[in-house]
PDB file of C-alpha atoms and ligand atoms in Angstrom:
ATOM      1  CA  MET A  12       6.628 -83.831  81.514  1.00  0.00           C
ATOM      2  CA  CYS A  13       9.946 -83.831  80.151  1.00  0.00           C
ATOM      3  CA  GLY A  14       8.637 -83.948  76.212  1.00  0.00           C
ATOM      4  CA  GLY A  15      11.020 -87.774  76.680  1.00  0.00           C
ATOM      5  CA  LEU A  16       9.612 -89.715  74.391  1.00  0.00           C
ATOM      6  CA  GLY A  17       9.245 -93.527  76.907  1.00  0.00           C
ATOM      7  CA  ASN A  18       5.462 -92.057  78.148  1.00  0.00           C
ATOM      8  CA  GLY A  19       5.023 -95.786  80.423  1.00  0.00           C
ATOM      9  CA  THR A  20       3.919 -94.125  83.946  1.00  0.00           C
ATOM     10  CA  LEU A  21       1.869 -91.491  85.978  1.00  0.00           C
ATOM     11  CA  ASP A  22       3.742 -89.820  88.424  1.00  0.00           C
ATOM     12  CA  HIS A  23       2.608 -87.415  90.723  1.00  0.00           C
ATOM     13  CA  TYR A  24       2.637 -84.003  89.317  1.00  0.00           C
ATOM     14  CA  LEU A  25       2.167 -82.826  93.435  1.00  0.00           C
ATOM     15  CA  PRO A  26       4.071 -85.342  95.098  1.00  0.00           C
ATOM     16  CA  LYS A  27       2.300 -87.594  97.121  1.00  0.00           C
ATOM     17  CA  ASP A  28       5.120 -87.105 100.242  1.00  0.00           C
ATOM     18  CA  ASP A  29       3.966 -83.474 100.494  1.00  0.00           C
ATOM     19  CA  TYR A  30       0.711 -83.502  98.873  1.00  0.00           C
ATOM     20  CA  PRO A  31      -1.017 -87.331 100.038  1.00  0.00           C
ATOM     21  CA  GLU A  32      -4.315 -85.791  99.870  1.00  0.00           C
ATOM     22  CA  TYR A  33      -4.065 -84.939  95.612  1.00  0.00           C
ATOM     23  CA  SER A  34      -2.282 -89.192  95.598  1.00  0.00           C
ATOM     24  CA  PHE A  35      -5.147 -90.948  93.692  1.00  0.00           C
ATOM     25  CA  PHE A  36      -6.419 -87.554  92.151  1.00  0.00           C
ATOM     26  CA  SER A  37      -7.047 -88.102  88.381  1.00  0.00           C
ATOM     27  CA  LYS A  38      -5.582 -85.137  87.321  1.00  0.00           C
ATOM     28  CA  ASN A  39      -2.634 -85.115  89.504  1.00  0.00           C
ATOM     29  CA  LEU A  40      -1.603 -88.471  87.394  1.00  0.00           C
ATOM     30  CA  VAL A  41       0.852 -87.221  85.045  1.00  0.00           C
ATOM     31  CA  PRO A  42       2.639 -89.124  82.192  1.00  0.00           C
ATOM     32  CA  ALA A  43       6.062 -89.169  82.742  1.00  0.00           C
ATOM     33  CA  CYS A  44       9.761 -91.018  82.914  1.00  0.00           C
ATOM     34  CA  SER A  45      12.492 -90.958  85.288  1.00  0.00           C
ATOM     35  CA  CYS A  46      12.474 -87.058  84.888  1.00  0.00           C
ATOM     36  CA  ASN A  47       9.248 -87.124  87.196  1.00  0.00           C
ATOM     37  CA  SER A  48      11.871 -88.491  90.307  1.00  0.00           C
ATOM     38  CA  LEU A  49      13.963 -86.894  89.516  1.00  0.00           C
ATOM     39  CA  ARG A  50      12.759 -83.134  89.893  1.00  0.00           C
ATOM     40  CA  ARG A  51      11.388 -84.386  93.603  1.00  0.00           C
ATOM     41  CA  LYS A  52       9.391 -82.297  95.331  1.00  0.00           C
ATOM     42  CA  ALA A  53      10.322 -79.225  93.156  1.00  0.00           C
ATOM     43  CA  VAL A  54       6.285 -77.607  92.985  1.00  0.00           C
ATOM     44  CA  LYS A  55       7.030 -74.029  92.382  1.00  0.00           C
ATOM     45  CA  GLY A  56       9.159 -71.431  92.982  1.00  0.00           C
ATOM     46  CA  VAL A  57       9.765 -68.531  94.634  1.00  0.00           C
ATOM     47  CA  VAL A  58       8.203 -66.192  93.608  1.00  0.00           C
ATOM     48  CA  SER A  59       4.494 -66.666  91.424  1.00  0.00           C
ATOM     49  CA  PRO A  60       4.282 -67.406  88.949  1.00  0.00           C
ATOM     50  CA  SER A  61       7.276 -70.044  87.945  1.00  0.00           C
ATOM     51  CA  ARG A  62       5.866 -73.140  88.365  1.00  0.00           C
ATOM     52  CA  ALA A  63       6.404 -76.839  86.367  1.00  0.00           C
ATOM     53  CA  ILE A  64       3.579 -77.477  83.114  1.00  0.00           C
ATOM     54  CA  HIS A  65       0.769 -79.444  84.233  1.00  0.00           C
ATOM     55  CA  PRO A  66      -0.021 -81.427  80.843  1.00  0.00           C
ATOM     56  CA  TYR A  67      -3.629 -81.328  81.950  1.00  0.00           C
ATOM     57  CA  PHE A  68      -4.212 -77.798  82.488  1.00  0.00           C
ATOM     58  CA  ASP A  69      -1.888 -75.058  80.856  1.00  0.00           C
ATOM     59  CA  ASP A  70      -3.018 -75.281  77.315  1.00  0.00           C
ATOM     60  CA  PHE A  71       0.169 -73.176  76.220  1.00  0.00           C
ATOM     61  CA  LEU A  72       1.517 -76.675  75.471  1.00  0.00           C
ATOM     62  CA  SER A  73      -0.310 -76.816  72.272  1.00  0.00           C
ATOM     63  CA  ASP A  74       2.792 -73.858  71.126  1.00  0.00           C
ATOM     64  CA  ARG A  75       5.849 -74.738  69.956  1.00  0.00           C
ATOM     65  CA  LEU A  76       8.214 -73.641  73.768  1.00  0.00           C
ATOM     66  CA  TYR A  77      11.544 -75.577  73.649  1.00  0.00           C
ATOM     67  CA  GLN A  78      14.413 -75.579  70.731  1.00  0.00           C
ATOM     68  CA  ALA A  79      17.558 -77.210  70.943  1.00  0.00           C
ATOM     69  CA  VAL A  80      20.571 -74.506  70.950  1.00  0.00           C
ATOM     70  CA  PHE A  81      24.310 -76.211  68.339  1.00  0.00           C
ATOM     71  CA  LYS A  82      27.576 -74.969  69.731  1.00  0.00           C
ATOM     72  CA  GLY A  83      31.047 -75.705  68.437  1.00  0.00           C
ATOM     73  CA  GLN A  84      32.063 -78.197  66.053  1.00  0.00           C
ATOM     74  CA  PHE A  85      30.261 -80.254  64.402  1.00  0.00           C
ATOM     75  CA  ASP A  86      31.036 -83.291  66.014  1.00  0.00           C
ATOM     76  CA  THR A  87      30.501 -82.731  69.451  1.00  0.00           C
ATOM     77  CA  PRO A  88      28.780 -79.568  69.988  1.00  0.00           C
ATOM     78  CA  GLY A  89      27.466 -78.517  72.245  1.00  0.00           C
ATOM     79  CA  ILE A  90      24.036 -79.277  72.789  1.00  0.00           C
ATOM     80  CA  SER A  91      21.348 -77.316  75.426  1.00  0.00           C
ATOM     81  CA  ILE A  92      17.512 -76.583  75.582  1.00  0.00           C
ATOM     82  CA  GLU A  93      16.505 -73.535  75.627  1.00  0.00           C
ATOM     83  CA  ILE A  94      12.537 -71.287  74.944  1.00  0.00           C
ATOM     84  CA  ILE A  95      11.889 -70.664  71.387  1.00  0.00           C
ATOM     85  CA  ASP A  96      10.035 -66.787  72.563  1.00  0.00           C
ATOM     86  CA  GLY A  97      11.692 -64.917  75.227  1.00  0.00           C
ATOM     87  CA  ASN A  98       8.485 -63.158  76.059  1.00  0.00           C
ATOM     88  CA  HIS A  99       5.824 -65.962  76.079  1.00  0.00           C
ATOM     89  CA  PRO A 100       3.417 -64.451  78.564  1.00  0.00           C
ATOM     90  CA  GLN A 101       3.963 -67.670  80.461  1.00  0.00           C
ATOM     91  CA  LYS A 102       7.984 -67.192  80.494  1.00  0.00           C
ATOM     92  CA  ASP A 103       8.575 -68.182  84.092  1.00  0.00           C
ATOM     93  CA  ILE A 104       6.856 -71.144  84.073  1.00  0.00           C
ATOM     94  CA  LEU A 105       8.320 -71.973  80.801  1.00  0.00           C
ATOM     95  CA  ARG A 106      12.381 -70.855  82.614  1.00  0.00           C
ATOM     96  CA  TYR A 107      11.326 -73.218  85.744  1.00  0.00           C
ATOM     97  CA  HIS A 108       9.741 -76.416  83.808  1.00  0.00           C
ATOM     98  CA  LEU A 109      13.106 -75.573  81.541  1.00  0.00           C
ATOM     99  CA  ASP A 110      15.572 -75.890  84.696  1.00  0.00           C
ATOM    100  CA  GLU A 111      13.440 -78.030  86.547  1.00  0.00           C
ATOM    101  CA  VAL A 112      12.188 -80.517  84.854  1.00  0.00           C
ATOM    102  CA  ILE A 113      13.514 -81.561  81.682  1.00  0.00           C
ATOM    103  CA  SER A 114      17.493 -80.475  81.580  1.00  0.00           C
ATOM    104  CA  ASN A 115      18.198 -83.407  83.614  1.00  0.00           C
ATOM    105  CA  ASP A 116      21.943 -85.671  82.920  1.00  0.00           C
ATOM    106  CA  GLY A 117      18.772 -88.438  81.309  1.00  0.00           C
ATOM    107  CA  THR A 118      18.116 -85.370  78.284  1.00  0.00           C
ATOM    108  CA  GLN A 119      20.878 -84.497  77.770  1.00  0.00           C
ATOM    109  CA  GLY A 120      22.601 -87.622  76.596  1.00  0.00           C
ATOM    110  CA  TRP A 121      19.228 -88.275  74.159  1.00  0.00           C
ATOM    111  CA  PHE A 122      20.162 -84.997  72.676  1.00  0.00           C
ATOM    112  CA  GLU A 123      24.023 -85.884  72.539  1.00  0.00           C
ATOM    113  CA  LYS A 124      23.628 -89.642  71.576  1.00  0.00           C
ATOM    114  CA  TYR A 125      21.074 -88.637  68.900  1.00  0.00           C
ATOM    115  CA  TRP A 126      23.144 -86.030  67.505  1.00  0.00           C
ATOM    116  CA  SER A 127      26.168 -88.353  67.435  1.00  0.00           C
ATOM    117  CA  SER A 128      23.907 -90.814  65.157  1.00  0.00           C
ATOM    118  CA  LEU A 129      23.213 -88.310  63.266  1.00  0.00           C
ATOM    119  CA  SER A 130      26.169 -86.608  62.513  1.00  0.00           C
ATOM    120  CA  ASP A 131      28.277 -89.740  62.175  1.00  0.00           C
ATOM    121  CA  ARG A 132      25.580 -91.897  59.475  1.00  0.00           C
ATOM    122  CA  PRO A 133      23.128 -89.090  58.523  1.00  0.00           C
ATOM    123  CA  HIS A 134      21.664 -90.970  55.164  1.00  0.00           C
ATOM    124  CA  ASP A 135      20.694 -93.792  56.905  1.00  0.00           C
ATOM    125  CA  MET A 136      18.865 -92.115  59.844  1.00  0.00           C
ATOM    126  CA  LEU A 137      17.629 -90.713  57.106  1.00  0.00           C
ATOM    127  CA  GLU A 138      17.607 -92.432  54.250  1.00  0.00           C
ATOM    128  CA  LEU A 139      13.593 -91.522  54.722  1.00  0.00           C
ATOM    129  CA  VAL A 140      12.892 -88.700  54.755  1.00  0.00           C
ATOM    130  CA  LEU A 141      15.270 -87.311  52.466  1.00  0.00           C
ATOM    131  CA  PRO A 142      14.502 -87.087  48.983  1.00  0.00           C
ATOM    132  CA  CYS A 143      16.061 -90.348  46.997  1.00  0.00           C
ATOM    133  CA  GLY A 144      19.276 -89.769  45.913  1.00  0.00           C
ATOM    134  CA  PRO A 145      21.743 -89.388  44.590  1.00  0.00           C
ATOM    135  CA  GLN A 146      21.917 -86.591  43.546  1.00  0.00           C
ATOM    136  CA  ASN A 147      22.987 -83.284  45.622  1.00  0.00           C
ATOM    137  CA  LEU A 148      21.300 -81.865  48.252  1.00  0.00           C
ATOM    138  CA  THR A 149      21.870 -78.760  48.964  1.00  0.00           C
ATOM    139  CA  GLY A 150      21.390 -77.476  52.272  1.00  0.00           C
ATOM    140  CA  SER A 151      17.766 -75.302  52.267  1.00  0.00           C
ATOM    141  CA  GLU A 152      16.978 -78.932  50.204  1.00  0.00           C
ATOM    142  CA  LEU A 153      18.175 -80.873  54.716  1.00  0.00           C
ATOM    143  CA  LYS A 154      15.852 -78.114  55.947  1.00  0.00           C
ATOM    144  CA  ALA A 155      13.075 -78.190  53.774  1.00  0.00           C
ATOM    145  CA  ALA A 156      12.687 -82.699  54.540  1.00  0.00           C
ATOM    146  CA  LEU A 157      13.648 -81.321  57.885  1.00  0.00           C
ATOM    147  CA  ASN A 158      10.187 -79.617  58.504  1.00  0.00           C
ATOM    148  CA  ARG A 159       8.137 -82.357  57.230  1.00  0.00           C
ATOM    149  CA  TYR A 160      10.040 -84.705  59.721  1.00  0.00           C
ATOM    150  CA  ARG A 161       9.385 -82.619  62.657  1.00  0.00           C
ATOM    151  CA  ASN A 162       5.860 -82.246  61.483  1.00  0.00           C
ATOM    152  CA  SER A 163       5.086 -85.311  62.317  1.00  0.00           C
ATOM    153  CA  LYS A 164       7.002 -86.824  64.740  1.00  0.00           C
ATOM    154  CA  ASP A 165       4.717 -83.473  66.429  1.00  0.00           C
ATOM    155  CA  LYS A 166       1.832 -85.649  64.689  1.00  0.00           C
ATOM    156  CA  GLU A 167       2.868 -88.805  66.397  1.00  0.00           C
ATOM    157  CA  TYR A 168       3.991 -87.540  70.110  1.00  0.00           C
ATOM    158  CA  GLN A 169       0.935 -85.434  69.892  1.00  0.00           C
ATOM    159  CA  THR A 170       3.107 -82.603  71.234  1.00  0.00           C
ATOM    160  CA  PRO A 171       5.647 -80.600  69.746  1.00  0.00           C
ATOM    161  CA  ASN A 172       7.525 -79.961  72.356  1.00  0.00           C
ATOM    162  CA  ASN A 173       8.135 -83.701  71.669  1.00  0.00           C
ATOM    163  CA  TRP A 174      12.843 -84.161  71.776  1.00  0.00           C
ATOM    164  CA  TYR A 175      12.463 -84.916  68.312  1.00  0.00           C
ATOM    165  CA  SER A 176      10.892 -81.598  67.882  1.00  0.00           C
ATOM    166  CA  ILE A 177      12.550 -79.649  69.710  1.00  0.00           C
ATOM    167  CA  PHE A 178      15.769 -81.572  68.329  1.00  0.00           C
ATOM    168  CA  TYR A 179      14.433 -80.336  64.844  1.00  0.00           C
ATOM    169  CA  THR A 180      13.138 -77.251  65.353  1.00  0.00           C
ATOM    170  CA  GLY A 181      16.550 -75.993  66.606  1.00  0.00           C
ATOM    171  CA  LEU A 182      18.850 -77.847  63.776  1.00  0.00           C
ATOM    172  CA  MET A 183      16.321 -76.308  61.055  1.00  0.00           C
ATOM    173  CA  SER A 184      17.974 -72.709  62.613  1.00  0.00           C
ATOM    174  CA  ASP A 185      21.248 -74.036  62.563  1.00  0.00           C
ATOM    175  CA  ASN A 186      21.916 -72.719  58.338  1.00  0.00           C
ATOM    176  CA  ASP A 187      25.902 -73.906  58.610  1.00  0.00           C
ATOM    177  CA  ARG A 188      25.211 -77.387  60.639  1.00  0.00           C
ATOM    178  CA  LEU A 189      22.831 -78.218  57.960  1.00  0.00           C
ATOM    179  CA  ASP A 190      25.141 -76.419  54.675  1.00  0.00           C
ATOM    180  CA  GLN A 191      27.350 -79.672  56.914  1.00  0.00           C
ATOM    181  CA  LEU A 192      25.068 -82.082  57.269  1.00  0.00           C
ATOM    182  CA  ALA A 193      24.611 -81.615  53.570  1.00  0.00           C
ATOM    183  CA  THR A 194      28.125 -82.429  52.474  1.00  0.00           C
ATOM    184  CA  LYS A 195      28.269 -85.157  55.203  1.00  0.00           C
ATOM    185  CA  ILE A 196      25.168 -86.894  53.597  1.00  0.00           C
ATOM    186  CA  ASN A 197      26.297 -85.961  49.765  1.00  0.00           C
ATOM    187  CA  GLN A 198      29.979 -87.607  50.365  1.00  0.00           C
ATOM    188  CA  LEU A 199      28.224 -90.349  52.457  1.00  0.00           C
ATOM    189  CA  ARG A 200      25.374 -91.366  49.616  1.00  0.00           C
ATOM    190  CA  GLN A 201      28.758 -91.644  46.503  1.00  0.00           C
ATOM    191  CA  PRO A 202      28.534 -95.127  45.518  1.00  0.00           C
ATOM    192  CA  ILE A 203      31.128 -97.618  46.276  1.00  0.00           C
ATOM    193  CA  THR A 204      33.520 -97.590  43.253  1.00  0.00           C
TER     194      THR A 204
HETATM  195 ZN1   ZN B   8      10.403 -87.166  81.000  1.00  0.00          ZN
END
């Protein structure tokens, strides 16, 4: 439901307290983590058609819908998740799903922690992703490597809206931050003398 990486449980799309008749209806049981209990009973907004995305019925979930946006300094940026296409035909649903399901402390914590690890030791985190060193890596070479990595995460999780894909899609559109990250990788890859 939120794009998180643990999906070990099934939970109710229509909350069972309000819709007990659907408690055991298979299409009402969707893969989710704690995000689903965090949304409590939110299913639809005040104004139609805003509602949560349904993973079995909403075919636009195969589109890339969300990306991370990084603002501010390199070490501790502000990170938010935003809708990629503000003119998407389902933009009201995307907004509702972002506000009510995706955006919560668990999601925010994962993005901040992941950036913290990545910015601290990118050469280790991306060892299998980067072209073999130790030659100098440019920002555009880093972007090409991250693009392949992001696409592999789309396939691994069978959705372009998993947290890794959201994270790297946003990072790839931030050329300044990519350049800084490439510089850091080059420094850290220097052999210790
Ligand atoms: Zn979740």
